[in-house]
Short mmCIF file of C-alpha atoms in Angstrom, two decimals:
data_model
loop_
_atom_site.label_atom_id
_atom_site.label_comp_id
_atom_site.label_asym_id
_atom_site.label_seq_id
_atom_site.Cartn_x
_atom_site.Cartn_y
_atom_site.Cartn_z
CA MET A 1362 47.67 63.36 96.65
CA GLN A 1363 46.04 65.86 99.39
CA LEU A 1364 46.32 69.34 100.43
CA THR A 1365 44.95 71.16 103.00
CA ILE A 1366 43.81 74.83 102.70
CA THR A 1367 43.92 76.95 105.79
CA VAL A 1368 41.98 80.67 104.38
CA LEU A 1369 41.21 83.72 106.42
CA GLY A 1370 39.01 86.56 104.98
CA ASN A 1371 36.93 89.55 105.90
CA LYS A 1372 33.76 88.14 106.68
CA SER A 1373 31.86 90.54 104.06
CA ILE A 1374 33.83 88.48 101.36
CA LYS A 1375 32.37 85.66 100.24
CA PHE A 1376 35.30 83.54 99.29
CA LEU A 1377 34.42 80.49 99.98
CA ALA A 1378 32.54 80.06 96.93
CA GLU A 1379 35.41 81.13 94.50
CA ILE A 1380 37.80 78.99 96.16
CA LEU A 1381 35.28 76.12 96.16
CA SER A 1382 34.64 76.78 92.23
CA VAL A 1383 38.57 76.82 91.15
CA ILE A 1384 38.58 73.26 93.61
CA THR A 1385 36.40 72.10 91.55
CA SER A 1386 37.77 73.61 88.09
CA CYS A 1387 41.23 71.93 89.10
CA ASN A 1388 39.26 68.47 89.01
CA CYS A 1389 40.07 67.89 93.02
CA SER A 1390 37.70 66.91 95.22
CA VAL A 1391 36.88 68.39 98.95
CA LEU A 1392 37.40 65.39 101.42
CA GLU A 1393 36.40 67.63 104.72
CA ILE A 1394 35.61 71.30 105.02
CA ARG A 1395 35.23 73.48 107.90
CA SER A 1396 34.02 77.00 107.90
CA SER A 1397 33.66 79.72 111.16
CA ASN A 1398 33.16 83.56 111.32
CA LEU A 1399 35.12 85.26 114.11
CA ALA A 1400 34.18 88.85 114.58
CA GLN A 1401 34.66 90.27 111.51
CA THR A 1402 36.84 87.64 109.79
CA THR A 1403 35.97 84.05 108.43
CA ALA A 1404 38.19 81.39 108.89
CA SER A 1405 38.04 78.15 106.36
CA TYR A 1406 39.52 74.78 106.38
CA LEU A 1407 39.45 72.38 103.56
CA LEU A 1408 41.25 69.15 103.05
CA VAL A 1409 41.33 68.41 99.15
CA ASP A 1410 42.15 65.39 96.93
CA GLY A 1411 43.36 65.00 93.52
CA ASN A 1412 46.24 64.01 91.40
CA TRP A 1413 49.87 65.69 91.70
CA ASN A 1414 48.98 67.82 88.23
CA GLN A 1415 45.82 68.78 89.89
CA ILE A 1416 47.29 69.99 92.85
CA ALA A 1417 50.10 72.09 91.72
CA LYS A 1418 47.19 73.68 89.29
CA LEU A 1419 45.11 74.26 92.57
CA GLU A 1420 48.12 76.08 94.53
CA THR A 1421 48.87 78.43 91.53
CA LEU A 1422 44.98 79.33 91.28
CA LEU A 1423 44.99 80.00 94.76
CA ASP A 1424 48.06 82.00 94.78
CA ASN A 1425 46.18 84.13 92.54
CA LEU A 1426 42.87 84.30 94.45
CA GLN A 1427 44.61 85.15 97.43
CA LYS A 1428 45.63 88.23 95.81
CA ARG A 1429 42.70 89.04 93.51
CA LEU A 1430 40.68 88.93 96.59
CA GLU A 1431 42.89 90.18 99.41
CA ILE A 1432 42.59 87.06 101.91
CA GLN A 1433 45.50 85.15 103.59
CA ILE A 1434 45.37 81.27 101.98
CA HIS A 1435 48.12 78.95 103.50
CA THR A 1436 48.27 75.26 101.90
CA LEU A 1437 49.95 72.19 102.97
CA ARG A 1438 50.91 68.93 101.56
CA PRO A 1439 50.69 66.38 103.87
CA ASP A 1440 53.48 64.08 104.08
CA SER A 1441 52.74 61.13 101.66
CA ASP A 1442 55.87 59.15 102.31
CA SER A 1443 55.22 57.78 105.99
CA SER A 1444 51.63 56.43 106.34
CA PRO A 1445 49.51 57.49 108.34
CA LYS A 1446 49.04 56.93 111.63
CA LYS A 1447 46.08 55.24 112.62
CA SER A 1448 44.61 57.09 115.84
CA THR A 1449 43.07 54.33 118.03
CA GLY A 1450 41.12 54.92 121.80
CA ILE A 1451 37.82 56.01 123.01
CA ALA A 1452 35.81 59.16 121.50
CA TYR A 1453 35.37 61.04 124.58
CA SER A 1454 33.08 64.83 124.79
CA LEU A 1455 34.33 66.87 127.20
CA GLU A 1456 32.46 70.61 128.38
CA THR A 1457 33.44 72.54 130.63
CA ILE A 1458 32.09 76.16 131.50
CA SER A 1459 33.74 78.54 134.14
CA VAL A 1460 33.87 82.30 134.82
CA ASP A 1461 36.40 83.61 132.21
CA HIS A 1462 39.79 84.28 133.38
CA SER A 1463 43.24 84.15 131.90
CA ASN A 1464 44.99 80.56 131.02
CA ILE A 1465 41.52 78.48 131.34
CA ILE A 1466 42.38 77.06 127.93
CA GLU A 1467 45.58 76.85 128.34
CA ASP A 1468 45.54 74.80 131.85
CA ILE A 1469 42.82 72.17 130.28
CA THR A 1470 44.89 71.36 127.04
CA ASN A 1471 48.00 71.24 129.15
CA PHE A 1472 46.12 68.90 131.53
CA LEU A 1473 45.54 66.61 128.80
CA PHE A 1474 48.30 66.59 126.64
CA GLU A 1475 50.62 65.57 129.90
CA ARG A 1476 48.19 62.38 129.86
CA ASN A 1477 49.01 61.75 126.56
CA ILE A 1478 45.49 62.55 125.14
CA CYS A 1479 44.61 63.13 121.90
CA ILE A 1480 42.66 66.57 121.18
CA GLU A 1481 40.24 66.01 117.76
CA GLU A 1482 38.79 69.19 118.13
CA ILE A 1483 38.04 72.08 120.23
CA ASN A 1484 35.51 74.71 120.59
CA ALA A 1485 35.20 77.63 122.67
CA SER A 1486 33.95 81.02 123.48
CA SER A 1487 33.37 83.73 125.89
CA TYR A 1488 30.54 85.65 126.88
CA GLN A 1489 28.32 87.81 129.33
CA ALA A 1490 25.97 85.67 131.41
CA PRO A 1491 22.52 86.53 131.34
CA TYR A 1492 21.36 88.42 134.38
CA ILE A 1493 24.62 89.00 136.17
CA GLN A 1494 26.79 90.28 133.53
CA THR A 1495 29.95 88.24 134.34
CA PRO A 1496 32.50 86.94 131.47
CA ILE A 1497 31.34 82.95 131.39
CA PHE A 1498 33.83 80.96 129.30
CA SER A 1499 32.80 77.72 127.44
CA THR A 1500 34.79 74.94 125.80
CA LYS A 1501 33.61 71.66 124.26
CA PHE A 1502 36.46 69.03 123.40
CA ILE A 1503 36.49 65.63 121.41
CA LEU A 1504 39.17 63.71 122.45
CA LEU A 1505 40.56 60.45 121.67
CA ILE A 1506 41.58 58.79 124.85
CA PRO A 1507 44.06 55.93 124.22
CA PRO A 1508 43.71 52.10 125.56
CA GLU A 1509 46.11 52.56 128.19
CA VAL A 1510 44.87 55.09 129.93
CA ARG A 1511 42.69 53.88 132.90
CA LEU A 1512 39.39 55.85 132.37
CA LEU A 1513 38.22 56.31 136.02
CA LEU A 1514 41.65 57.23 137.22
CA LEU A 1515 41.34 60.20 134.53
CA ARG A 1516 37.89 61.15 135.13
CA GLU A 1517 38.85 61.59 138.78
CA GLU A 1518 42.08 63.64 138.25
CA PHE A 1519 40.26 65.86 135.72
CA LEU A 1520 37.39 66.61 138.18
CA ASP A 1521 39.97 67.12 140.55
CA PHE A 1522 41.47 69.46 138.58
CA CYS A 1523 38.35 71.47 137.66
CA ASP A 1524 37.23 71.52 141.08
CA ASN A 1525 40.65 73.57 141.64
CA GLN A 1526 40.17 75.61 139.04
CA ASN A 1527 36.52 76.18 139.62
CA ILE A 1528 35.31 74.91 136.73
CA ASP A 1529 32.30 72.62 135.96
CA ALA A 1530 33.00 69.88 133.79
CA ILE A 1531 31.35 66.93 131.94
CA ILE A 1532 33.48 64.27 130.43
CA GLU A 1533 31.47 61.16 128.69
CA PRO A 1534 32.14 58.81 125.78
CA ILE A 1535 30.79 59.68 122.47
CA LYS A 1536 27.99 57.18 120.94
CA ARG A 1537 27.94 56.55 117.70
#
């Protein structure tokens, strides 16, 4: 049985070590973990595995930990009744950079979703350009492009979209 855990807390609180300790004490194992600092907040995402009894015990201990450390913990048990859908397609990296204006990330994600492109991961940030102090917005996506999507047509449509939005972009396959 698996459990997904999302944790938000103040950056000054070192809660991740305590969460990992609780997971270990319940005889569960971490399958995947990601953690990032966002301003003065730390966000962590974990995928944990264990039997139903271990997961139930972990959920109780996480609730106690949430109250003690004054952090936010949300858990979700992935649906185990249906077999997981295996994603198929070609992994691509997509990077963009542009002058920061509203709706950039929304416009890009809508473009991709309209073409049934699976977004596996998004990283984005806004910063001041050196020398001219103009706000810049950059993104990096990891995409899974289904086999039925014509890659040359997708690339052409996306680059036209970027030209219209004044976005500089690179889309290329991920080589593993």
